[in-house]
Amino acid sequence: MKSMGATQEEYYRGVRMVRYDLVKELVLAMVGVGVLALLIAAVLSSPDVPPVTIATWAQQNPVDLVTTATNELAGATTSAVYGPPYNSVGPGQSFGPIAPQKWFGVRIPIDSANTFVIQPLQKASFSNTALGAALSTWQNATADQQTKWLDAYSKALANATVTDGGVAVATGDYGPLPVMMSNLVGIAQAGGLDGLLAINGRFYQTDYTQPLLFMGDGTYLAGLAQQAHLTGSQWGMMNETGQYPGQTWLWLYTMWYQVTPFNSPTGFLGFNSSNADLGVIILMTALTAALALVPFIPILRDIPRWIPIHRLIWRQYYAPRKGAARA
Amino acid sequence: MSATSSSEGASPGATAPESRSWTLRLRQAIDRHLPMDHLLPDRQPYYVGSWVYVFGVVTIAALAWVIASGVVLSFMGPQWWHDSRVGRFFNSLHFWSVQLFFIFMVLHLWGQYFMAGWRSGRAATWMIGVIIFGISILTAFTGYLSQQNFASQFVAINAKDAMNGAGIGAFFSVLNFGQMYGLHVMLLPIGITILVVAHIVMVRTRGVVKPIDPEGGARP
Ligand code: HEM
């Protein structure tokens, strides 16, 4: 190991040294960048589209809310079959023997039907006898019976209409579902469901896993995101609302989702659209490691010598008195 | 190592007890590796005149503005930047400083790439740079999740799948605002700051690299 204090002098021996005011340069840079940032901030402001609440969802599209809640009961939503870390219904993504999603198990347990529908209704059924009765009918019914009700109700929801903010479907045998759902819509429209899902038995709240998962199961939020170009197939991770730049530096990461094998069901070498998240993370980890190791990777570290951009950067060094200037 | 300590070694009798003092040894090591005239030199090789060297400095400047505006935001608290005009302005300042920071950092990265800035014992400087780049991306990501607006909601819903698919979501839950906010305002910025200091100390310890010289000179 060489002593660096000595080598810096050795390293520069014979190199012409000129005055250079680093501190002045830094102070000027601070001022310059600050003025630039202040100006852009003053002129362009920044994105701040208000968040969507479950209340807005229930008011703007009650049919979607009821359809989502019905699907939760049927165990047919994204969150219901998600797998780890929320539940063990789905297997999670894997690539050959690499299955980290499964390895770490269910660490944030969510039982969609209960969490998003049954429990909030139970809390609200206090002093609401009709809802209480509907809930016990539901819970005392056989699974078979529940499925029949759900199937019939789901079909009817496809042609549902909205009257007075409530969801109306053609008459049929839906058991207690219409009572449960009209209550759920009512609670949600009043903002109660936002509270019930967020509060989670605690006073202070910093964790929005439940309301976000529930909203993610519906199509209302996704529809708004689609309009704002935020969904995954629209390079969503690097976009922002409005005309603002988002996380543009994620372009490479986001790009992989738009190309084979990560967007194709059949895929290539075991990577496909169903394990795209894992695949893209593995790929990006490898690429980041490669970037870090560039100084040691033969071709990559030689490119800067082959492409003479350094001759532009150090124009002075190469142009005049070539050879004479070298130490 | 001992080649440079001849001046201390000159006073006989002092060397043996001194070398046992941890304090003294630390001071000597600092003197040897990073004397003040290396940390804050007033002279540079003449080829440092290139504009590419400015990218590193403006990255520091942008980072300083990011941190300063972020400190104001975190001091005033999350409601402030939505509900007041001044808060919104500081939010915008933070937002655009971050955009500038990334532009400058990426220019610096490409500049250093084409200068092969890792030559002659500077590989660790490059590698720390890449780690800073990675942590900066993570910090910006947690920042987008901490905005508390519509974009945060959908970024969270989108990103959870990526995190969960890779098993990271079990520990790093993007739907958990408290966790994201804490990481964004505390741990990650502290990490970046420490690494940037290390990065710059490493540059100053060795001095900037010489131009690429195909006929010998600066060996890759
Ligand atoms: C917060 C981010 C960063 C800051 C504030 C920063 C700052 C600096 C500064 C001030 C220098 C001195 C020379 C110059 O200005 O060009 C430097 C040198 C260097 N930087 Fe960075 N840097 C950052 C990120 C990076 C990244 C992402 C990379 C590459 C992956 C990188 C690689 C290097 C290398 C290799 C040198 C040594 C150049 C030499 O010895 O001539 N840095 N950095």
Short mmCIF file of C-alpha atoms and ligand atoms in Angstrom, two decimals, chain A residues 291, chain B residues 52-57 59-60 63 101 105 108-109 112 115 117-118 122 125-126 129-130 132-133 136 192 196 199-200 203-204 207-209, ligand 1:
data_model
loop_
_atom_site.label_atom_id
_atom_site.label_comp_id
_atom_site.label_asym_id
_atom_site.label_seq_id
_atom_site.Cartn_x
_atom_site.Cartn_y
_atom_site.Cartn_z
CA LEU A 291 -21.70 -0.28 -13.40
CA VAL B 52 -16.55 18.75 -17.07
CA TYR B 53 -15.08 19.30 -13.60
CA VAL B 54 -17.94 21.67 -12.90
CA PHE B 55 -20.47 18.82 -12.96
CA GLY B 56 -19.18 17.41 -9.66
CA VAL B 57 -19.30 20.79 -7.97
CA THR B 59 -23.95 18.27 -8.00
CA ILE B 60 -22.77 19.19 -4.50
CA LEU B 63 -27.57 18.44 -3.12
CA PHE B 101 -29.33 17.19 -8.73
CA MET B 105 -25.08 13.77 -11.17
CA HIS B 108 -20.88 13.92 -13.79
CA LEU B 109 -21.21 10.14 -14.07
CA GLN B 112 -16.16 10.51 -15.23
CA MET B 115 -12.44 10.45 -18.47
CA GLY B 117 -11.85 8.68 -13.66
CA TRP B 118 -11.23 5.38 -11.88
CA ARG B 122 -9.46 5.63 -7.96
CA THR B 125 -14.13 6.61 -5.76
CA TRP B 126 -16.08 5.41 -8.78
CA GLY B 129 -20.21 7.16 -6.76
CA VAL B 130 -22.34 4.29 -8.07
CA ILE B 132 -24.47 7.22 -4.11
CA PHE B 133 -26.34 7.07 -7.40
CA SER B 136 -30.17 8.74 -4.47
CA ILE B 192 -25.92 10.10 0.97
CA VAL B 196 -20.54 12.20 -0.61
CA HIS B 199 -16.26 10.48 -2.12
CA ILE B 200 -14.82 13.97 -2.01
CA VAL B 203 -10.80 12.62 -4.59
CA ARG B 204 -8.83 15.13 -2.53
CA GLY B 207 -5.93 14.52 -6.46
CA VAL B 208 -7.82 14.46 -9.75
CA VAL B 209 -6.76 11.89 -12.25
C1 HEM C 1 -24.03 13.08 -4.98
C2 HEM C 1 -23.37 12.68 -5.99
C3 HEM C 1 -21.95 13.04 -6.33
C4 HEM C 1 -21.22 14.14 -5.97
C5 HEM C 1 -21.69 15.33 -5.13
C6 HEM C 1 -19.92 14.00 -6.55
C7 HEM C 1 -18.91 14.93 -6.43
C8 HEM C 1 -17.65 14.79 -6.99
C9 HEM C 1 -16.65 15.82 -7.05
C10 HEM C 1 -16.82 17.24 -6.52
C11 HEM C 1 -15.55 15.30 -7.65
C12 HEM C 1 -14.25 16.05 -7.95
C13 HEM C 1 -13.93 16.10 -9.42
C14 HEM C 1 -15.01 16.67 -10.29
O1 HEM C 1 -15.71 17.60 -9.85
O2 HEM C 1 -15.18 16.18 -11.41
C15 HEM C 1 -15.84 13.93 -7.95
C16 HEM C 1 -14.96 13.05 -8.53
C17 HEM C 1 -15.29 11.78 -8.97
N1 HEM C 1 -16.57 11.25 -9.05
FE1 HEM C 1 -18.19 12.03 -8.13
N2 HEM C 1 -19.86 12.80 -7.23
C18 HEM C 1 -21.08 12.20 -7.13
C19 HEM C 1 -21.47 11.02 -7.71
C20 HEM C 1 -20.65 10.25 -8.53
C21 HEM C 1 -21.08 9.16 -9.35
C22 HEM C 1 -22.54 8.70 -9.48
C23 HEM C 1 -19.97 8.65 -9.96
C24 HEM C 1 -19.84 7.51 -10.91
C25 HEM C 1 -20.49 6.43 -10.88
C26 HEM C 1 -18.84 9.41 -9.53
C27 HEM C 1 -17.54 9.17 -9.90
C28 HEM C 1 -16.48 10.01 -9.62
C29 HEM C 1 -15.09 9.69 -9.90
C30 HEM C 1 -14.54 8.42 -10.53
C31 HEM C 1 -14.34 10.80 -9.48
C32 HEM C 1 -12.81 10.95 -9.51
C33 HEM C 1 -12.35 11.78 -10.63
C34 HEM C 1 -10.87 12.12 -10.57
O3 HEM C 1 -10.16 11.65 -9.68
O4 HEM C 1 -10.46 12.86 -11.44
N3 HEM C 1 -19.29 10.40 -8.67
N4 HEM C 1 -17.13 13.65 -7.55
#
